[in-house]
Amino acid sequence: MASPPKPVAAICNLTEEAAGPNLPLHSPPPPHGLATMTAAPLLSLTDAATVAAAVAPSRAPTRARTQATPRFPAAVSLRCRRARPLTAAAATGASPSSAAFHGECYVVGDNIDTDQIIPAEHLTLVPSKPDEYRKLGSFAFVGLPTAAYPVPFVVPGEESSRYAVIIGGANFGCGSSREHAPVALGAAGARAVVAEGYARIFFRNSVATGEVYPLELADSGASKECKTGDVVTVDLDSSVLINHTSGKQYKLKPIGDAGPVIEAGGIFAYARKTGMIASKSA
């Protein structure tokens, strides 16, 4: 006898119990990204499989995932973090869309863990509260050792960063599981992380919250060749990172099915947009 279908909340592991007191999923929605929980109706097995596939990192996207998508002319600066939606498709309801993001990059090395991204003492901040969401952004990367990273990601006393793109090495986002890590980066103004590899939980949380695009390099070298402050462009449609300062280009692995979920603002926003669960206005 077939088992009953599971709700979206069960698939995403974003239950209120798992979220804990620091992420009250019934509070008003944050400026963008972290979706709030409502009583989630059951999905069909087909819809459940679609949602589960979207939040799982894929190392070998199929041709079906890289089909041509509608093109839009706007290339949006990543520093305009709070001016969502970022693309013409998001503004008009079309999906999916292509996008190109442009700005300065912040470069880190291998094995950047979540405690370096947002230390545990700041996890009492509640992202669904706008003022605390901004505070989370001000603490992004404060756990990095100053000897190795003398230039701060966010200048002390400010809430947002000048750096649009984060470039990292292998195993980015390792360590403890905390949704606050991608939220802090997104709140600071970052729109994409480009790394040689990710800890699976950071990739999953980035997609589920819709805060940043976790893009993986097809080849190594960018984290060692790029320098903090270089001007770069991330082209999602062409899957390429362009360093305008050095003149070099780096191929990216296509974001695949996770792209529309991030663009929608996270897994619950995507489920509402596609009709998998009822919209808030319904």
PDB file of C-alpha atoms in Angstrom:
ATOM      1  CA  MET A   1       0.000   0.000   0.000  1.00  0.00           C
ATOM      2  CA  ALA A   2       1.488   3.356  -1.030  1.00  0.00           C
ATOM      3  CA  SER A   3       2.385   5.791   1.723  1.00  0.00           C
ATOM      4  CA  PRO A   4       0.542   9.143   1.756  1.00  0.00           C
ATOM      5  CA  PRO A   5       2.225  12.160   0.121  1.00  0.00           C
ATOM      6  CA  LYS A   6       4.280  14.448   2.312  1.00  0.00           C
ATOM      7  CA  PRO A   7       3.685  18.187   2.761  1.00  0.00           C
ATOM      8  CA  VAL A   8       6.190  20.751   1.458  1.00  0.00           C
ATOM      9  CA  ALA A   9       7.348  21.440   5.004  1.00  0.00           C
ATOM     10  CA  ALA A  10       8.363  17.814   5.484  1.00  0.00           C
ATOM     11  CA  ILE A  11      10.337  17.744   2.250  1.00  0.00           C
ATOM     12  CA  CYS A  12      12.249  20.944   2.978  1.00  0.00           C
ATOM     13  CA  ASN A  13      12.922  20.090   6.624  1.00  0.00           C
ATOM     14  CA  LEU A  14      11.741  23.593   7.504  1.00  0.00           C
ATOM     15  CA  THR A  15       9.265  22.599  10.183  1.00  0.00           C
ATOM     16  CA  GLU A  16       8.647  24.922  13.071  1.00  0.00           C
ATOM     17  CA  GLU A  17      10.233  22.383  15.412  1.00  0.00           C
ATOM     18  CA  ALA A  18      13.404  22.219  13.314  1.00  0.00           C
ATOM     19  CA  ALA A  19      13.566  25.983  12.922  1.00  0.00           C
ATOM     20  CA  GLY A  20      13.735  26.530  16.675  1.00  0.00           C
ATOM     21  CA  PRO A  21      13.015  29.746  18.583  1.00  0.00           C
ATOM     22  CA  ASN A  22      15.385  31.828  16.463  1.00  0.00           C
ATOM     23  CA  LEU A  23      13.380  31.443  13.278  1.00  0.00           C
ATOM     24  CA  PRO A  24       9.683  31.891  14.154  1.00  0.00           C
ATOM     25  CA  LEU A  25       8.105  30.733  10.962  1.00  0.00           C
ATOM     26  CA  HIS A  26       4.715  32.267  11.822  1.00  0.00           C
ATOM     27  CA  SER A  27       6.080  35.820  12.084  1.00  0.00           C
ATOM     28  CA  PRO A  28       5.589  38.390   9.265  1.00  0.00           C
ATOM     29  CA  PRO A  29       7.818  37.670   6.268  1.00  0.00           C
ATOM     30  CA  PRO A  30      11.334  39.158   6.139  1.00  0.00           C
ATOM     31  CA  PRO A  31      12.225  41.768   3.476  1.00  0.00           C
ATOM     32  CA  HIS A  32      12.662  38.826   1.112  1.00  0.00           C
ATOM     33  CA  GLY A  33      13.940  35.315   1.020  1.00  0.00           C
ATOM     34  CA  LEU A  34      12.844  33.568   4.209  1.00  0.00           C
ATOM     35  CA  ALA A  35       9.295  32.445   3.697  1.00  0.00           C
ATOM     36  CA  THR A  36       6.964  31.982   6.640  1.00  0.00           C
ATOM     37  CA  MET A  37       5.198  28.751   7.433  1.00  0.00           C
ATOM     38  CA  THR A  38       1.501  28.245   7.077  1.00  0.00           C
ATOM     39  CA  ALA A  39      -0.494  25.087   7.349  1.00  0.00           C
ATOM     40  CA  ALA A  40       0.885  23.323   4.295  1.00  0.00           C
ATOM     41  CA  PRO A  41      -1.553  21.140   2.349  1.00  0.00           C
ATOM     42  CA  LEU A  42      -0.421  17.803   1.035  1.00  0.00           C
ATOM     43  CA  LEU A  43       1.312  17.619  -2.321  1.00  0.00           C
ATOM     44  CA  SER A  44       1.066  14.939  -4.921  1.00  0.00           C
ATOM     45  CA  LEU A  45       4.102  12.677  -5.214  1.00  0.00           C
ATOM     46  CA  THR A  46       4.953  14.365  -8.522  1.00  0.00           C
ATOM     47  CA  ASP A  47       4.950  17.883  -7.004  1.00  0.00           C
ATOM     48  CA  ALA A  48       6.862  16.650  -3.973  1.00  0.00           C
ATOM     49  CA  ALA A  49       9.552  15.184  -6.193  1.00  0.00           C
ATOM     50  CA  THR A  50       9.803  18.507  -8.065  1.00  0.00           C
ATOM     51  CA  VAL A  51      10.364  20.488  -4.855  1.00  0.00           C
ATOM     52  CA  ALA A  52      12.844  17.989  -3.462  1.00  0.00           C
ATOM     53  CA  ALA A  53      14.863  17.995  -6.685  1.00  0.00           C
ATOM     54  CA  ALA A  54      15.017  21.794  -6.710  1.00  0.00           C
ATOM     55  CA  VAL A  55      16.742  22.085  -3.340  1.00  0.00           C
ATOM     56  CA  ALA A  56      19.210  19.255  -3.904  1.00  0.00           C
ATOM     57  CA  PRO A  57      22.594  20.241  -5.420  1.00  0.00           C
ATOM     58  CA  SER A  58      23.197  18.566  -8.733  1.00  0.00           C
ATOM     59  CA  ARG A  59      26.699  17.968 -10.008  1.00  0.00           C
ATOM     60  CA  ALA A  60      25.659  16.853 -13.463  1.00  0.00           C
ATOM     61  CA  PRO A  61      22.639  18.776 -14.766  1.00  0.00           C
ATOM     62  CA  THR A  62      20.877  17.153 -17.677  1.00  0.00           C
ATOM     63  CA  ARG A  63      20.073  18.798 -20.970  1.00  0.00           C
ATOM     64  CA  ALA A  64      16.512  19.238 -19.794  1.00  0.00           C
ATOM     65  CA  ARG A  65      17.772  21.529 -17.054  1.00  0.00           C
ATOM     66  CA  THR A  66      19.695  23.769 -19.410  1.00  0.00           C
ATOM     67  CA  GLN A  67      17.095  24.389 -22.085  1.00  0.00           C
ATOM     68  CA  ALA A  68      16.947  27.869 -23.527  1.00  0.00           C
ATOM     69  CA  THR A  69      14.920  30.241 -21.378  1.00  0.00           C
ATOM     70  CA  PRO A  70      13.358  33.629 -22.157  1.00  0.00           C
ATOM     71  CA  ARG A  71      15.950  36.377 -22.265  1.00  0.00           C
ATOM     72  CA  PHE A  72      15.553  39.776 -20.696  1.00  0.00           C
ATOM     73  CA  PRO A  73      17.816  42.760 -21.310  1.00  0.00           C
ATOM     74  CA  ALA A  74      18.332  44.026 -17.791  1.00  0.00           C
ATOM     75  CA  ALA A  75      21.634  43.246 -16.051  1.00  0.00           C
ATOM     76  CA  VAL A  76      21.068  44.110 -12.425  1.00  0.00           C
ATOM     77  CA  SER A  77      23.745  45.248 -10.027  1.00  0.00           C
ATOM     78  CA  LEU A  78      24.086  42.843  -7.134  1.00  0.00           C
ATOM     79  CA  ARG A  79      24.434  45.701  -4.699  1.00  0.00           C
ATOM     80  CA  CYS A  80      20.753  46.545  -5.168  1.00  0.00           C
ATOM     81  CA  ARG A  81      19.877  43.764  -2.768  1.00  0.00           C
ATOM     82  CA  ARG A  82      16.607  45.061  -1.398  1.00  0.00           C
ATOM     83  CA  ALA A  83      15.224  46.073  -4.781  1.00  0.00           C
ATOM     84  CA  ARG A  84      13.624  42.680  -5.438  1.00  0.00           C
ATOM     85  CA  PRO A  85      12.459  41.367  -7.815  1.00  0.00           C
ATOM     86  CA  LEU A  86      15.820  41.328  -9.586  1.00  0.00           C
ATOM     87  CA  THR A  87      14.754  40.337 -13.081  1.00  0.00           C
ATOM     88  CA  ALA A  88      12.086  41.245 -15.560  1.00  0.00           C
ATOM     89  CA  ALA A  89      10.548  37.799 -15.244  1.00  0.00           C
ATOM     90  CA  ALA A  90      10.202  38.111 -11.501  1.00  0.00           C
ATOM     91  CA  ALA A  91       8.512  41.470 -11.963  1.00  0.00           C
ATOM     92  CA  THR A  92       6.039  40.235 -14.552  1.00  0.00           C
ATOM     93  CA  GLY A  93       5.450  36.732 -13.232  1.00  0.00           C
ATOM     94  CA  ALA A  94       7.279  34.977 -16.075  1.00  0.00           C
ATOM     95  CA  SER A  95       9.574  32.112 -15.113  1.00  0.00           C
ATOM     96  CA  PRO A  96      12.331  31.179 -15.428  1.00  0.00           C
ATOM     97  CA  SER A  97      14.523  34.087 -16.563  1.00  0.00           C
ATOM     98  CA  SER A  98      18.152  34.794 -17.244  1.00  0.00           C
ATOM     99  CA  ALA A  99      20.067  37.376 -15.258  1.00  0.00           C
ATOM    100  CA  ALA A 100      23.487  38.947 -15.076  1.00  0.00           C
ATOM    101  CA  PHE A 101      24.803  40.457 -11.834  1.00  0.00           C
ATOM    102  CA  HIS A 102      27.647  42.942 -11.651  1.00  0.00           C
ATOM    103  CA  GLY A 103      29.791  44.346  -8.848  1.00  0.00           C
ATOM    104  CA  GLU A 104      32.920  44.007  -6.746  1.00  0.00           C
ATOM    105  CA  CYS A 105      33.880  40.602  -5.352  1.00  0.00           C
ATOM    106  CA  TYR A 106      35.040  39.457  -1.925  1.00  0.00           C
ATOM    107  CA  VAL A 107      37.445  36.516  -2.019  1.00  0.00           C
ATOM    108  CA  VAL A 108      37.823  33.854   0.666  1.00  0.00           C
ATOM    109  CA  GLY A 109      39.658  30.537   0.801  1.00  0.00           C
ATOM    110  CA  ASP A 110      38.778  26.890   1.403  1.00  0.00           C
ATOM    111  CA  ASN A 111      36.649  25.473   4.220  1.00  0.00           C
ATOM    112  CA  ILE A 112      34.856  28.665   5.199  1.00  0.00           C
ATOM    113  CA  ASP A 113      32.482  27.457   7.896  1.00  0.00           C
ATOM    114  CA  THR A 114      29.159  28.811   9.032  1.00  0.00           C
ATOM    115  CA  ASP A 115      30.598  30.097  12.304  1.00  0.00           C
ATOM    116  CA  GLN A 116      32.920  32.340  10.291  1.00  0.00           C
ATOM    117  CA  ILE A 117      29.991  33.484   8.149  1.00  0.00           C
ATOM    118  CA  ILE A 118      27.787  34.292  11.165  1.00  0.00           C
ATOM    119  CA  PRO A 119      29.054  33.448  14.683  1.00  0.00           C
ATOM    120  CA  ALA A 120      26.729  31.620  17.065  1.00  0.00           C
ATOM    121  CA  GLU A 121      26.283  34.601  19.393  1.00  0.00           C
ATOM    122  CA  HIS A 122      24.301  36.390  16.664  1.00  0.00           C
ATOM    123  CA  LEU A 123      21.839  33.558  16.070  1.00  0.00           C
ATOM    124  CA  THR A 124      19.414  35.117  18.550  1.00  0.00           C
ATOM    125  CA  LEU A 125      18.579  37.672  15.850  1.00  0.00           C
ATOM    126  CA  VAL A 126      15.275  36.865  14.149  1.00  0.00           C
ATOM    127  CA  PRO A 127      15.439  37.269  10.342  1.00  0.00           C
ATOM    128  CA  SER A 128      11.675  37.804  10.047  1.00  0.00           C
ATOM    129  CA  LYS A 129      12.043  41.122  11.901  1.00  0.00           C
ATOM    130  CA  PRO A 130      13.317  43.780   9.444  1.00  0.00           C
ATOM    131  CA  ASP A 131      15.621  45.541  11.912  1.00  0.00           C
ATOM    132  CA  GLU A 132      17.161  42.258  13.067  1.00  0.00           C
ATOM    133  CA  TYR A 133      17.472  41.079   9.470  1.00  0.00           C
ATOM    134  CA  ARG A 134      19.590  44.161   8.753  1.00  0.00           C
ATOM    135  CA  LYS A 135      21.689  43.505  11.864  1.00  0.00           C
ATOM    136  CA  LEU A 136      22.392  39.997  10.617  1.00  0.00           C
ATOM    137  CA  GLY A 137      23.809  41.567   7.468  1.00  0.00           C
ATOM    138  CA  SER A 138      26.096  43.797   9.505  1.00  0.00           C
ATOM    139  CA  PHE A 139      27.621  40.706  11.155  1.00  0.00           C
ATOM    140  CA  ALA A 140      28.263  38.758   7.943  1.00  0.00           C
ATOM    141  CA  PHE A 141      31.781  37.256   7.923  1.00  0.00           C
ATOM    142  CA  VAL A 142      32.749  38.801  11.272  1.00  0.00           C
ATOM    143  CA  GLY A 143      34.069  35.376  12.241  1.00  0.00           C
ATOM    144  CA  LEU A 144      36.859  35.512   9.671  1.00  0.00           C
ATOM    145  CA  PRO A 145      40.344  35.927  11.198  1.00  0.00           C
ATOM    146  CA  THR A 146      41.481  39.500  10.663  1.00  0.00           C
ATOM    147  CA  ALA A 147      45.088  38.380  10.125  1.00  0.00           C
ATOM    148  CA  ALA A 148      44.070  36.463   7.021  1.00  0.00           C
ATOM    149  CA  TYR A 149      41.288  38.856   5.957  1.00  0.00           C
ATOM    150  CA  PRO A 150      42.292  42.417   6.897  1.00  0.00           C
ATOM    151  CA  VAL A 151      39.573  43.921   4.688  1.00  0.00           C
ATOM    152  CA  PRO A 152      36.161  43.403   6.341  1.00  0.00           C
ATOM    153  CA  PHE A 153      33.214  42.206   4.293  1.00  0.00           C
ATOM    154  CA  VAL A 154      31.038  44.806   6.016  1.00  0.00           C
ATOM    155  CA  VAL A 155      32.645  47.981   7.341  1.00  0.00           C
ATOM    156  CA  PRO A 156      32.055  48.231  11.122  1.00  0.00           C
ATOM    157  CA  GLY A 157      29.085  50.462  11.846  1.00  0.00           C
ATOM    158  CA  GLU A 158      27.404  49.735   8.509  1.00  0.00           C
ATOM    159  CA  GLU A 159      24.678  47.233   7.700  1.00  0.00           C
ATOM    160  CA  SER A 160      25.476  46.399   4.093  1.00  0.00           C
ATOM    161  CA  SER A 161      28.544  45.388   2.124  1.00  0.00           C
ATOM    162  CA  ARG A 162      30.070  46.942  -0.961  1.00  0.00           C
ATOM    163  CA  TYR A 163      30.801  43.456  -2.330  1.00  0.00           C
ATOM    164  CA  ALA A 164      28.207  41.991  -4.674  1.00  0.00           C
ATOM    165  CA  VAL A 165      29.751  38.572  -5.254  1.00  0.00           C
ATOM    166  CA  ILE A 166      31.582  36.234  -2.881  1.00  0.00           C
ATOM    167  CA  ILE A 167      34.237  33.981  -4.419  1.00  0.00           C
ATOM    168  CA  GLY A 168      35.344  30.997  -2.360  1.00  0.00           C
ATOM    169  CA  GLY A 169      37.343  27.799  -2.527  1.00  0.00           C
ATOM    170  CA  ALA A 170      36.336  24.245  -1.703  1.00  0.00           C
ATOM    171  CA  ASN A 171      33.796  23.165   0.933  1.00  0.00           C
ATOM    172  CA  PHE A 172      32.216  26.594   1.375  1.00  0.00           C
ATOM    173  CA  GLY A 173      29.629  26.726   4.169  1.00  0.00           C
ATOM    174  CA  CYS A 174      30.835  23.700   6.115  1.00  0.00           C
ATOM    175  CA  GLY A 175      30.254  23.298   9.838  1.00  0.00           C
ATOM    176  CA  SER A 176      26.998  23.523  11.742  1.00  0.00           C
ATOM    177  CA  SER A 177      23.670  23.773   9.960  1.00  0.00           C
ATOM    178  CA  ARG A 178      22.181  27.233  10.281  1.00  0.00           C
ATOM    179  CA  GLU A 179      19.829  29.053   7.932  1.00  0.00           C
ATOM    180  CA  HIS A 180      21.292  32.292   9.282  1.00  0.00           C
ATOM    181  CA  ALA A 181      24.458  31.798   7.179  1.00  0.00           C
ATOM    182  CA  PRO A 182      22.990  32.475   3.702  1.00  0.00           C
ATOM    183  CA  VAL A 183      20.521  34.925   5.258  1.00  0.00           C
ATOM    184  CA  ALA A 184      23.366  37.038   6.702  1.00  0.00           C
ATOM    185  CA  LEU A 185      25.132  37.150   3.332  1.00  0.00           C
ATOM    186  CA  GLY A 186      21.927  38.113   1.546  1.00  0.00           C
ATOM    187  CA  ALA A 187      21.018  40.707   4.148  1.00  0.00           C
ATOM    188  CA  ALA A 188      24.456  42.301   3.695  1.00  0.00           C
ATOM    189  CA  GLY A 189      23.779  42.717  -0.031  1.00  0.00           C
ATOM    190  CA  ALA A 190      25.511  39.727  -1.612  1.00  0.00           C
ATOM    191  CA  ARG A 191      23.560  38.102  -4.413  1.00  0.00           C
ATOM    192  CA  ALA A 192      25.751  35.172  -5.364  1.00  0.00           C
ATOM    193  CA  VAL A 193      28.456  32.938  -3.967  1.00  0.00           C
ATOM    194  CA  VAL A 194      30.821  31.399  -6.521  1.00  0.00           C
ATOM    195  CA  ALA A 195      32.857  28.570  -5.018  1.00  0.00           C
ATOM    196  CA  GLU A 196      34.774  25.466  -6.039  1.00  0.00           C
ATOM    197  CA  GLY A 197      32.483  23.355  -3.875  1.00  0.00           C
ATOM    198  CA  TYR A 198      29.867  23.572  -1.134  1.00  0.00           C
ATOM    199  CA  ALA A 199      28.882  21.857   2.044  1.00  0.00           C
ATOM    200  CA  ARG A 200      25.568  20.273   1.114  1.00  0.00           C
ATOM    201  CA  ILE A 201      23.602  21.940   3.927  1.00  0.00           C
ATOM    202  CA  PHE A 202      24.737  25.455   2.924  1.00  0.00           C
ATOM    203  CA  PHE A 203      23.692  24.811  -0.674  1.00  0.00           C
ATOM    204  CA  ARG A 204      20.317  23.545   0.504  1.00  0.00           C
ATOM    205  CA  ASN A 205      19.719  26.485   2.855  1.00  0.00           C
ATOM    206  CA  SER A 206      20.678  28.980   0.142  1.00  0.00           C
ATOM    207  CA  VAL A 207      18.055  27.538  -2.184  1.00  0.00           C
ATOM    208  CA  ALA A 208      15.395  27.095   0.505  1.00  0.00           C
ATOM    209  CA  THR A 209      15.719  30.687   1.744  1.00  0.00           C
ATOM    210  CA  GLY A 210      16.276  32.232  -1.691  1.00  0.00           C
ATOM    211  CA  GLU A 211      18.906  34.567  -0.254  1.00  0.00           C
ATOM    212  CA  VAL A 212      21.915  33.893  -2.498  1.00  0.00           C
ATOM    213  CA  TYR A 213      22.711  31.893  -5.622  1.00  0.00           C
ATOM    214  CA  PRO A 214      25.200  29.124  -4.676  1.00  0.00           C
ATOM    215  CA  LEU A 215      27.100  28.777  -7.954  1.00  0.00           C
ATOM    216  CA  GLU A 216      29.804  26.174  -8.460  1.00  0.00           C
ATOM    217  CA  LEU A 217      32.894  26.636 -10.587  1.00  0.00           C
ATOM    218  CA  ALA A 218      33.449  24.088 -13.341  1.00  0.00           C
ATOM    219  CA  ASP A 219      37.223  24.536 -12.919  1.00  0.00           C
ATOM    220  CA  SER A 220      39.387  25.550  -9.976  1.00  0.00           C
ATOM    221  CA  GLY A 221      41.530  28.655  -9.778  1.00  0.00           C
ATOM    222  CA  ALA A 222      39.162  31.593  -9.347  1.00  0.00           C
ATOM    223  CA  SER A 223      39.586  31.867  -5.580  1.00  0.00           C
ATOM    224  CA  LYS A 224      43.361  32.114  -6.009  1.00  0.00           C
ATOM    225  CA  GLU A 225      43.429  34.292  -9.125  1.00  0.00           C
ATOM    226  CA  CYS A 226      40.695  36.775  -8.202  1.00  0.00           C
ATOM    227  CA  LYS A 227      41.372  39.475  -5.628  1.00  0.00           C
ATOM    228  CA  THR A 228      39.012  41.218  -3.234  1.00  0.00           C
ATOM    229  CA  GLY A 229      37.790  44.380  -4.947  1.00  0.00           C
ATOM    230  CA  ASP A 230      37.988  43.012  -8.505  1.00  0.00           C
ATOM    231  CA  VAL A 231      34.994  43.963 -10.614  1.00  0.00           C
ATOM    232  CA  VAL A 232      33.142  40.892 -11.822  1.00  0.00           C
ATOM    233  CA  THR A 233      29.996  39.850 -13.655  1.00  0.00           C
ATOM    234  CA  VAL A 234      28.067  36.661 -12.975  1.00  0.00           C
ATOM    235  CA  ASP A 235      26.022  35.639 -16.010  1.00  0.00           C
ATOM    236  CA  LEU A 236      23.524  32.951 -15.043  1.00  0.00           C
ATOM    237  CA  ASP A 237      22.296  32.430 -18.586  1.00  0.00           C
ATOM    238  CA  SER A 238      25.789  31.756 -19.964  1.00  0.00           C
ATOM    239  CA  SER A 239      27.020  30.136 -16.722  1.00  0.00           C
ATOM    240  CA  VAL A 240      30.171  32.224 -16.627  1.00  0.00           C
ATOM    241  CA  LEU A 241      32.054  34.426 -14.152  1.00  0.00           C
ATOM    242  CA  ILE A 242      33.865  37.326 -15.832  1.00  0.00           C
ATOM    243  CA  ASN A 243      36.626  39.172 -13.981  1.00  0.00           C
ATOM    244  CA  HIS A 244      36.801  42.550 -15.691  1.00  0.00           C
ATOM    245  CA  THR A 245      39.823  43.601 -13.637  1.00  0.00           C
ATOM    246  CA  SER A 246      42.025  40.705 -14.765  1.00  0.00           C
ATOM    247  CA  GLY A 247      40.267  39.982 -18.039  1.00  0.00           C
ATOM    248  CA  LYS A 248      39.790  36.286 -17.176  1.00  0.00           C
ATOM    249  CA  GLN A 249      36.639  34.187 -17.435  1.00  0.00           C
ATOM    250  CA  TYR A 250      35.620  31.127 -15.449  1.00  0.00           C
ATOM    251  CA  LYS A 251      33.021  28.584 -16.457  1.00  0.00           C
ATOM    252  CA  LEU A 252      30.249  27.848 -13.959  1.00  0.00           C
ATOM    253  CA  LYS A 253      28.103  24.765 -13.580  1.00  0.00           C
ATOM    254  CA  PRO A 254      24.485  25.570 -14.486  1.00  0.00           C
ATOM    255  CA  ILE A 255      22.297  26.258 -11.452  1.00  0.00           C
ATOM    256  CA  GLY A 256      19.620  23.989 -12.896  1.00  0.00           C
ATOM    257  CA  ASP A 257      16.238  23.534 -11.211  1.00  0.00           C
ATOM    258  CA  ALA A 258      17.358  25.499  -8.145  1.00  0.00           C
ATOM    259  CA  GLY A 259      17.432  28.750 -10.152  1.00  0.00           C
ATOM    260  CA  PRO A 260      13.672  29.369 -10.346  1.00  0.00           C
ATOM    261  CA  VAL A 261      13.301  28.536  -6.642  1.00  0.00           C
ATOM    262  CA  ILE A 262      15.902  31.130  -5.617  1.00  0.00           C
ATOM    263  CA  GLU A 263      14.489  33.714  -8.009  1.00  0.00           C
ATOM    264  CA  ALA A 264      11.016  33.232  -6.552  1.00  0.00           C
ATOM    265  CA  GLY A 265      12.359  34.047  -3.080  1.00  0.00           C
ATOM    266  CA  GLY A 266      12.727  30.578  -1.584  1.00  0.00           C
ATOM    267  CA  ILE A 267      11.017  27.223  -1.527  1.00  0.00           C
ATOM    268  CA  PHE A 268       7.659  28.325  -0.095  1.00  0.00           C
ATOM    269  CA  ALA A 269       7.414  31.347  -2.371  1.00  0.00           C
ATOM    270  CA  TYR A 270       8.152  29.058  -5.309  1.00  0.00           C
ATOM    271  CA  ALA A 271       5.524  26.547  -4.177  1.00  0.00           C
ATOM    272  CA  ARG A 272       2.916  29.305  -3.953  1.00  0.00           C
ATOM    273  CA  LYS A 273       3.929  30.784  -7.290  1.00  0.00           C
ATOM    274  CA  THR A 274       3.612  27.456  -9.071  1.00  0.00           C
ATOM    275  CA  GLY A 275       0.354  26.520  -7.343  1.00  0.00           C
ATOM    276  CA  MET A 276       1.776  23.675  -5.240  1.00  0.00           C
ATOM    277  CA  ILE A 277       0.337  25.329  -2.137  1.00  0.00           C
ATOM    278  CA  ALA A 278      -2.288  28.032  -1.753  1.00  0.00           C
ATOM    279  CA  SER A 279      -1.126  31.625  -2.016  1.00  0.00           C
ATOM    280  CA  LYS A 280      -1.401  33.891   1.006  1.00  0.00           C
ATOM    281  CA  SER A 281      -4.154  35.887  -0.677  1.00  0.00           C
ATOM    282  CA  ALA A 282      -6.242  32.797  -1.337  1.00  0.00           C
TER     283      ALA A 282
END
